[in-house]
CSV table of C-alpha atoms (C1' of nucleotides) in Angstrom, one decimal:
chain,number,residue,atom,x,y,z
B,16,UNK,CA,-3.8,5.9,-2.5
B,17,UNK,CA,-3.0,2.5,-4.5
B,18,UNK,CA,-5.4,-0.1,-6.1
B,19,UNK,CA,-3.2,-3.0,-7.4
B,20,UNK,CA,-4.5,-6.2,-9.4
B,21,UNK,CA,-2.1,-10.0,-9.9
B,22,UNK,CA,0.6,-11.3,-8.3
B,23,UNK,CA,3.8,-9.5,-8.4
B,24,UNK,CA,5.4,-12.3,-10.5
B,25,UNK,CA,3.0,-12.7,-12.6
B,26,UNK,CA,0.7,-9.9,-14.3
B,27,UNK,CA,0.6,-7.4,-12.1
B,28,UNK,CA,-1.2,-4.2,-12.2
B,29,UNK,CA,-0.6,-1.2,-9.5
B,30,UNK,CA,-1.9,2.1,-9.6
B,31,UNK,CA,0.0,4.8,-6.8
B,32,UNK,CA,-0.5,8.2,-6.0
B,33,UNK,CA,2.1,9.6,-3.8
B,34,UNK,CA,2.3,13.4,-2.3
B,35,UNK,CA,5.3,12.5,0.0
B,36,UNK,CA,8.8,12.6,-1.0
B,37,UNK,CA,9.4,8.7,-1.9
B,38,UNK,CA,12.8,6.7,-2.4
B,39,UNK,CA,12.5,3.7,-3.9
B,40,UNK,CA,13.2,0.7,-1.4
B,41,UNK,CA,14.7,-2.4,-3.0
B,42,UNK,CA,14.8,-4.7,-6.0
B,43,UNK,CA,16.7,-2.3,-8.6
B,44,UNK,CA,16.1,-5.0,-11.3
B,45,UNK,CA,14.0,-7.9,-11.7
B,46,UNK,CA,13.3,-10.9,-14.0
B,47,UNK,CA,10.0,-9.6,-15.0
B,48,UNK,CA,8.9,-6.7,-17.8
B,49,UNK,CA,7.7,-3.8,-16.1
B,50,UNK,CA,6.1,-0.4,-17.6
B,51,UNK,CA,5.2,2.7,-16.3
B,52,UNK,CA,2.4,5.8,-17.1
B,53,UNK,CA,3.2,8.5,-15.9
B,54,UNK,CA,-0.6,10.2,-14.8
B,55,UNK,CA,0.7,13.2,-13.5
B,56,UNK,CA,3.7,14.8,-11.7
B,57,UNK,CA,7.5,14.7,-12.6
B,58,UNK,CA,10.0,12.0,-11.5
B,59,UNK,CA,13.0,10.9,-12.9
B,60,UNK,CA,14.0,7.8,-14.0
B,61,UNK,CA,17.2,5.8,-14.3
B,62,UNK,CA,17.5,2.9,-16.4
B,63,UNK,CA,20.2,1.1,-17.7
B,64,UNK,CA,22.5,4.1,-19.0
B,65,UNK,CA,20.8,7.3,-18.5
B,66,UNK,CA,18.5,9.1,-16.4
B,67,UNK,CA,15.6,10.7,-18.3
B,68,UNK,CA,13.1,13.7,-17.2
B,69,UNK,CA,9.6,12.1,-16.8
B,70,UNK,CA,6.0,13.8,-17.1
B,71,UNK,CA,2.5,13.2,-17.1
B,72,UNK,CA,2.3,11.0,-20.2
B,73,UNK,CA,5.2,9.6,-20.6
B,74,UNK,CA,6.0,5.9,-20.9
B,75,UNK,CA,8.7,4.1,-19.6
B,76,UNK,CA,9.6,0.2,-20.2
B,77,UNK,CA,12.3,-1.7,-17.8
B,78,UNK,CA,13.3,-5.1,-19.4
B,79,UNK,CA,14.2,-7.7,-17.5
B,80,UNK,CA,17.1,-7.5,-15.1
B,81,UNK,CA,17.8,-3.7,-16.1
B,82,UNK,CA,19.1,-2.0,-13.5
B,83,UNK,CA,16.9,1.2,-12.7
B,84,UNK,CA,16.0,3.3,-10.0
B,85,UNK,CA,13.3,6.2,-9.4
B,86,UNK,CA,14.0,9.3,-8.2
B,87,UNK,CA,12.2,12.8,-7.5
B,88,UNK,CA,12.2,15.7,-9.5
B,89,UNK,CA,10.3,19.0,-7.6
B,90,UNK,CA,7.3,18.5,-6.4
B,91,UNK,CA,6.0,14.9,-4.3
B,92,UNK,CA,3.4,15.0,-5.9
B,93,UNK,CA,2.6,12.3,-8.8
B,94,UNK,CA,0.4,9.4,-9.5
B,95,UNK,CA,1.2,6.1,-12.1
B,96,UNK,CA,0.4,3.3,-12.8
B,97,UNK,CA,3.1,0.1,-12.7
B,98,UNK,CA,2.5,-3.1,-15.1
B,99,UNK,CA,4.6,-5.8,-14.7
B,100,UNK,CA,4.5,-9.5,-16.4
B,101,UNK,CA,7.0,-12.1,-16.7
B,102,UNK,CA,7.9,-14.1,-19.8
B,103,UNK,CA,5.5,-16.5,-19.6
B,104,UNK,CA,2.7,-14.0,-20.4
B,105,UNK,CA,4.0,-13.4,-23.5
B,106,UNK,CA,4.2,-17.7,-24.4
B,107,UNK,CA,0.9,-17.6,-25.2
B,108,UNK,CA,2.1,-15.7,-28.9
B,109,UNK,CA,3.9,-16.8,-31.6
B,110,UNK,CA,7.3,-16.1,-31.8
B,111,UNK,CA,6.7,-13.0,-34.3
B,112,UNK,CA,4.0,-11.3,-32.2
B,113,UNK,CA,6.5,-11.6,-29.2
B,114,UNK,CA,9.3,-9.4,-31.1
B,115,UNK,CA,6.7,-7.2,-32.2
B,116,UNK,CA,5.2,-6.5,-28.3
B,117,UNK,CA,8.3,-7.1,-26.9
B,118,UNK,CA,9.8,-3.9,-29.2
B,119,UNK,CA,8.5,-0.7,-27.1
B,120,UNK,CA,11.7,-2.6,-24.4
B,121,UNK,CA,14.5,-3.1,-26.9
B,122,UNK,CA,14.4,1.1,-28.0
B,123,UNK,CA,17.6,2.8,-26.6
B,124,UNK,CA,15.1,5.2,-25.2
B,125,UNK,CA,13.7,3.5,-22.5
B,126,UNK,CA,10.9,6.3,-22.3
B,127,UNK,CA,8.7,6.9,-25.1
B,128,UNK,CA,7.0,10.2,-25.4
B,129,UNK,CA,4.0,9.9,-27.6
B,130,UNK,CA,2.8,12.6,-29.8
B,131,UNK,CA,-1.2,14.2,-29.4
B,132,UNK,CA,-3.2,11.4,-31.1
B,133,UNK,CA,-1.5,8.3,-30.1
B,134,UNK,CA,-1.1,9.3,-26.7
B,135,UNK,CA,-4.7,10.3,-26.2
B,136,UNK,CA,-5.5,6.3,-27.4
B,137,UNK,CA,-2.7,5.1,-24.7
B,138,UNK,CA,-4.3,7.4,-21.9
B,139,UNK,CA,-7.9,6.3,-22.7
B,140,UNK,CA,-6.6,2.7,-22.2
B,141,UNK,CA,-4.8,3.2,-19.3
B,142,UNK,CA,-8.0,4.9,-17.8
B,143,UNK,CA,-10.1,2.4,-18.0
B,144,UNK,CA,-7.5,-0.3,-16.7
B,145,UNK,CA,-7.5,2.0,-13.7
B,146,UNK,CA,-11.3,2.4,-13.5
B,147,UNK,CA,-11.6,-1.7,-13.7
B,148,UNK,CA,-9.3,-2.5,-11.4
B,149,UNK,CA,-10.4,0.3,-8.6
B,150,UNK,CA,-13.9,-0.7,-9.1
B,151,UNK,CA,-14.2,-4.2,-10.0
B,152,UNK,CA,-16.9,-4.9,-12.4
B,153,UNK,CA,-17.8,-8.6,-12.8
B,154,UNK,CA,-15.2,-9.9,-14.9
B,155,UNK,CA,-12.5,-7.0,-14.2
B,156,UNK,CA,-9.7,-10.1,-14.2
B,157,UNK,CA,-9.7,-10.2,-18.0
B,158,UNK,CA,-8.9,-6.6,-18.4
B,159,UNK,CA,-5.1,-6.3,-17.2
B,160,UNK,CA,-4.3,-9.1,-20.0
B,161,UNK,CA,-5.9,-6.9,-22.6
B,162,UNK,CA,-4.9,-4.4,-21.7
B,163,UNK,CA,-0.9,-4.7,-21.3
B,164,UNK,CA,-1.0,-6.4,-25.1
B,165,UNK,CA,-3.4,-3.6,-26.5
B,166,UNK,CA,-0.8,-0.8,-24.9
B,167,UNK,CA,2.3,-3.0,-26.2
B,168,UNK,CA,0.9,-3.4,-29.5
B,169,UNK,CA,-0.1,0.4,-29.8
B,170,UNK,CA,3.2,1.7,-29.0
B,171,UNK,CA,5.3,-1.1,-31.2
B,172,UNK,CA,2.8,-0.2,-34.4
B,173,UNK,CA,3.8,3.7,-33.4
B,174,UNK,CA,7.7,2.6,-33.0
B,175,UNK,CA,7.6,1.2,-36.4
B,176,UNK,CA,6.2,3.7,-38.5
B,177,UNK,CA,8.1,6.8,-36.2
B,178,UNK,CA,11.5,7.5,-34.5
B,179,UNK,CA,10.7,8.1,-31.1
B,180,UNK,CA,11.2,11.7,-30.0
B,181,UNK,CA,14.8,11.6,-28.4
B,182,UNK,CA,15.0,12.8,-25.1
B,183,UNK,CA,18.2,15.2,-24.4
B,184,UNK,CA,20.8,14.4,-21.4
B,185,UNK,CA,19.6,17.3,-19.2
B,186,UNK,CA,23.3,18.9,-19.1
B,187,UNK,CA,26.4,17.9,-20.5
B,188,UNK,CA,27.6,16.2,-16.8
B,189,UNK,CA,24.4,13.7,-17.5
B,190,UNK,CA,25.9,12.6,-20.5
B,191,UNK,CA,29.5,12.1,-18.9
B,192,UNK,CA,27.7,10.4,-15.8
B,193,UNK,CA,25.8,8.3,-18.6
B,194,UNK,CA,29.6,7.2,-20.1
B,195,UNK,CA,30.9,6.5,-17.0
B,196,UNK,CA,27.8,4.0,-16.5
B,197,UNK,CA,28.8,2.9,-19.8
B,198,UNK,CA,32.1,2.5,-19.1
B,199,UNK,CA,31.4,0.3,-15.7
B,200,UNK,CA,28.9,-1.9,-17.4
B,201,UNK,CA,31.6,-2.8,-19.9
B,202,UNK,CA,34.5,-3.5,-17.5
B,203,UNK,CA,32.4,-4.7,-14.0
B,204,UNK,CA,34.7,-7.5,-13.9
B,205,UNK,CA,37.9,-5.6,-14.0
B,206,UNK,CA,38.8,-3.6,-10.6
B,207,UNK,CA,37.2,0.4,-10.2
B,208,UNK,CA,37.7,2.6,-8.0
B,209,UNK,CA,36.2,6.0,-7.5
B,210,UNK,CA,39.8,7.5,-8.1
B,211,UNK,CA,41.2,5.9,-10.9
B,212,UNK,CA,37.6,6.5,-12.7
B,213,UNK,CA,37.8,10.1,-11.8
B,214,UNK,CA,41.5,10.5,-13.4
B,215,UNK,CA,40.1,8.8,-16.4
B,216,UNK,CA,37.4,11.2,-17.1
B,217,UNK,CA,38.9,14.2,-15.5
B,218,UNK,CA,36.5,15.3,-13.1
B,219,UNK,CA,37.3,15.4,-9.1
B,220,UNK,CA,36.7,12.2,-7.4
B,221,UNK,CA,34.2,14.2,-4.7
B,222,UNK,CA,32.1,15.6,-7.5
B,223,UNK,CA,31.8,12.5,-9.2
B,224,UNK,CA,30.8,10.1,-6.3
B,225,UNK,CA,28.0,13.1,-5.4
B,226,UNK,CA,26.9,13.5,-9.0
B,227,UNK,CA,26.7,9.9,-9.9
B,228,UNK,CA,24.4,9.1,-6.6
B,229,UNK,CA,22.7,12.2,-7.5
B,230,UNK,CA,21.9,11.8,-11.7
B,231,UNK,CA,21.9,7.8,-11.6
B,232,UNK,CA,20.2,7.7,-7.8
B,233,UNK,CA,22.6,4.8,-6.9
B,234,UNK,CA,25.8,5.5,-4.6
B,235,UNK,CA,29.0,4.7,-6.9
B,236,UNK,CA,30.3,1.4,-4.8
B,237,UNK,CA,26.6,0.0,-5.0
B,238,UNK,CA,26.0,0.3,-8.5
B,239,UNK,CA,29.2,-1.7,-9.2
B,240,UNK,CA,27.9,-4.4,-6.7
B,241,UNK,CA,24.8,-4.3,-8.4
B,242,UNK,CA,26.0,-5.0,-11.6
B,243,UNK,CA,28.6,-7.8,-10.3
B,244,UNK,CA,25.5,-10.2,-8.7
B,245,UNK,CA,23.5,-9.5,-11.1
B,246,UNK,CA,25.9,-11.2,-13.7
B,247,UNK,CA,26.7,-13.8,-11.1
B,248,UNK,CA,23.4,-14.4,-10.9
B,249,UNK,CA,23.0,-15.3,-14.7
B,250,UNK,CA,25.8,-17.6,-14.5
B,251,UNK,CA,24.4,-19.6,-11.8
B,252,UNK,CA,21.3,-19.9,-13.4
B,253,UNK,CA,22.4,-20.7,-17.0
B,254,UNK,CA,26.0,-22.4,-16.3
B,255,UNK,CA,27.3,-24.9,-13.6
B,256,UNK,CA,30.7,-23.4,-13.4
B,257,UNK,CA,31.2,-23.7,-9.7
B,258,UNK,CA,30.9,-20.8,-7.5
B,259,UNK,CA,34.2,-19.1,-6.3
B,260,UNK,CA,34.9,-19.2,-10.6
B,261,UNK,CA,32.0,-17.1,-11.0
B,262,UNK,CA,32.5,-15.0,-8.2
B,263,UNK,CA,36.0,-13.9,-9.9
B,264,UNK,CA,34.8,-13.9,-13.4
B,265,UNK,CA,32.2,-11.0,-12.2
B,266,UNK,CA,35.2,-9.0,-10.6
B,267,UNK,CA,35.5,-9.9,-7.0
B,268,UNK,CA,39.0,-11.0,-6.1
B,269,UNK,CA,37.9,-12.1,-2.3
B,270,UNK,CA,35.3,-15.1,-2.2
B,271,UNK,CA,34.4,-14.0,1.0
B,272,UNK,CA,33.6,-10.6,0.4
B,273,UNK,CA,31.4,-12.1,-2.6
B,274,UNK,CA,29.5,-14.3,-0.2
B,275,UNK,CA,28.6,-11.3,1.8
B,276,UNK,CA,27.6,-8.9,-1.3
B,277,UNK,CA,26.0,-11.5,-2.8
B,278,UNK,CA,23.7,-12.5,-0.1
B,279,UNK,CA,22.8,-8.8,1.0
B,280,UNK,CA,21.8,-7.9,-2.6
B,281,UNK,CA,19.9,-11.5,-3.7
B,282,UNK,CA,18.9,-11.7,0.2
B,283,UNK,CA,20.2,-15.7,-0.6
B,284,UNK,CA,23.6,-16.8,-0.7
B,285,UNK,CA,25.3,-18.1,-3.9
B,286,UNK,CA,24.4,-21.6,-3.2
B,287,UNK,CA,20.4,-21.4,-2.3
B,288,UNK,CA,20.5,-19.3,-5.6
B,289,UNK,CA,21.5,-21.6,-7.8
B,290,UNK,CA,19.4,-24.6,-6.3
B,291,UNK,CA,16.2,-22.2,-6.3
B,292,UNK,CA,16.6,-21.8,-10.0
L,19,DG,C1',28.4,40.5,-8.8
L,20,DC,C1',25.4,36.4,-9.3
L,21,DG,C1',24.0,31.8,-9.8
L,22,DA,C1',25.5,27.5,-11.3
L,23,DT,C1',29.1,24.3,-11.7
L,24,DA,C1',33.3,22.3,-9.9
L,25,DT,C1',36.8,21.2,-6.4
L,26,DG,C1',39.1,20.3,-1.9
L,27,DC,C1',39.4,18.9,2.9
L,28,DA,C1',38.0,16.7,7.1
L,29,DT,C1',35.6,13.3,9.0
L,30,DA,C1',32.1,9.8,9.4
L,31,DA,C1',30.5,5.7,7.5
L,32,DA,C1',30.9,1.7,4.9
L,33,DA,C1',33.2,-1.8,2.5
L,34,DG,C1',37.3,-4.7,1.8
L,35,DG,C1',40.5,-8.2,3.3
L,36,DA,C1',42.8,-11.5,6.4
L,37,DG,C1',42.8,-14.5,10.1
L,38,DG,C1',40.6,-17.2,13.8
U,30,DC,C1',30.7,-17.2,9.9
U,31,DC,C1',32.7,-13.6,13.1
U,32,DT,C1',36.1,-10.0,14.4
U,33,DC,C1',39.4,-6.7,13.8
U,34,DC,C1',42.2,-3.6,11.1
U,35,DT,C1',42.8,-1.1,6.7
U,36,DT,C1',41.2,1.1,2.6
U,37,DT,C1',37.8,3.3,0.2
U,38,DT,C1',33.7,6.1,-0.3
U,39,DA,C1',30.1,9.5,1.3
U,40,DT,C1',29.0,14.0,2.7
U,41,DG,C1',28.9,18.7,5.1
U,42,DC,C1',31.1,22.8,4.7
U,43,DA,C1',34.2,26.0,2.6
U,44,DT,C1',36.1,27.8,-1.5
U,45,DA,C1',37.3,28.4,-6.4
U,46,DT,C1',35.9,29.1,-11.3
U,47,DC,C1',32.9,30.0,-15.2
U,48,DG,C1',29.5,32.2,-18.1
U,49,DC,C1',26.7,36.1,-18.2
DNA sequence: GCGATATGCATAAAAGGAGG
DNA sequence: CCTCCTTTTATGCATATCGC
């Protein structure tokens, strides 16, 4: 079942429910906001660091160009609904209403967990998005827009007044897998391998190229590339250094190889890139 | 002993690198 | 770009280790 409301660039609203094992497809980041309410069922959710347990209720907020990735957690079985909006929604608010929306994204916990009251406001809201956008009463347009700042503002007014409830690293080996993301995100540029990471953090090489697919849902070597185009990305869109620079300041030492990764991940090569943006 | 966690090996698959 | 060879990573299966 799905009901979905906008244009995926611009707001965008998109209600799913899924009983089938699902794997998310592509586009592991993107330049727009997105959020996430969890209606029911489990999943779990990688962003940016961690991977964190997600149930009916929960929240989650992806800021632009965060690397995250969805994965399953028991049974199929789930429904949520998926706002996205890119900056320019937000241009319509003066500079201090933007930090204060814009707050729920900049917590180190990229899922909030509300407690009784609050979330009972958030799920009423949500609810009624749904309703409007499955059934389409006259007017229905003007309710996504409302509704994305009423939720942002909800859960920035709770952020202020509360610490969120931390959410625990499942076992210790999500909190080492969380380090080692940690540790690449820091030092993309330089040269990893699988083997000399393992030595550093003393586990076996096999367990951790299973355990880091399994706990951050990305294969090892992917994530890496992931992270290396992505950076090259930024710097062809906000510098003009020329392209085989960039390609070595993000940590590939073979411009061809860089060509290839670059255009299987942005589906463009380097070049169209930069002229599209 | 049992289940969960961790490792090793063999081999397939994919990526990296160099040259045409 | 494409092709070919090398290196690295992914994974099924077997086995070891730990905590209880």
């Amino acid at each position: 079942m799905l009901y979905r409301f906008g244009d995926i660039d611009k707001l965008y609203v998109e209600y799913v429910k899924r009983a089938s094992p699902y794997t998310m497809e592509a586009d592991h980041y993107h330049p727009y906001y997105e959020m996430y309410y969890m209606l029911s069922g489990q999943r779990i959710y990688f962003v940016g660091d961690r991977s964190y347990p997600v149930e009916q209720g929960d929240l989650v907020f992806i800021a632009p160009d965060e690397l995250h990735q969805t994965m399953h957690a028991g049974e199929p079985e789930h429904d949520r609904l998926i706002m996205h909006f890119g900056p320019w929604y937000l241009s319509r608010f003066a500079p201090a209403e933007q930090e204060l929306l814009l707050s729920p994204f900049r917590q180190a916990s990229k899922v909030i967990r509300l407690p009784r009251q609050e979330h009972w406001q958030i799920d009423q809201l949500l609810r009624r998005l749904l309703a409007e956008i499955r059934d389409k009463p006259p007017g229905y347009e003007l309710t996504p827009g409302l509704a994305v700042t009423e939720l942002l503002l909800g859960v920035a007014r709770y952020l202020q007044q509360h610490e969120p409830v931390p959410i625990y690293h499942d076992t210790p080996l999500h909190a080492k897998i969380s380090e080692i993301v940690r540790h690449i995100n820091a030092h993309f540029a330089e040269p990893i391998t699988l083997a000399a990471l393992s030595e550093q953090f003393y586990i076996s090489p096999y367990y951790l190229s299973r355990k880091f697919k399994e706990i951050t849902g990305f294969p090892f070597t992917d994530y890496i590339l992931l992270t290396r185009v992505k950076e090259a990305q930024r710097l062809l869109r906000e510098t003009d250094r020329n392209i085989s620079d960039i390609a070595a300041e993000v940590g590939f030492d073979n411009f061809s190889h860089f060509g290839k990764t670059f255009k299987r991940i942005a589906k463009l090569s380097p070049r169209d890139y930069r002229k599209r943006t």
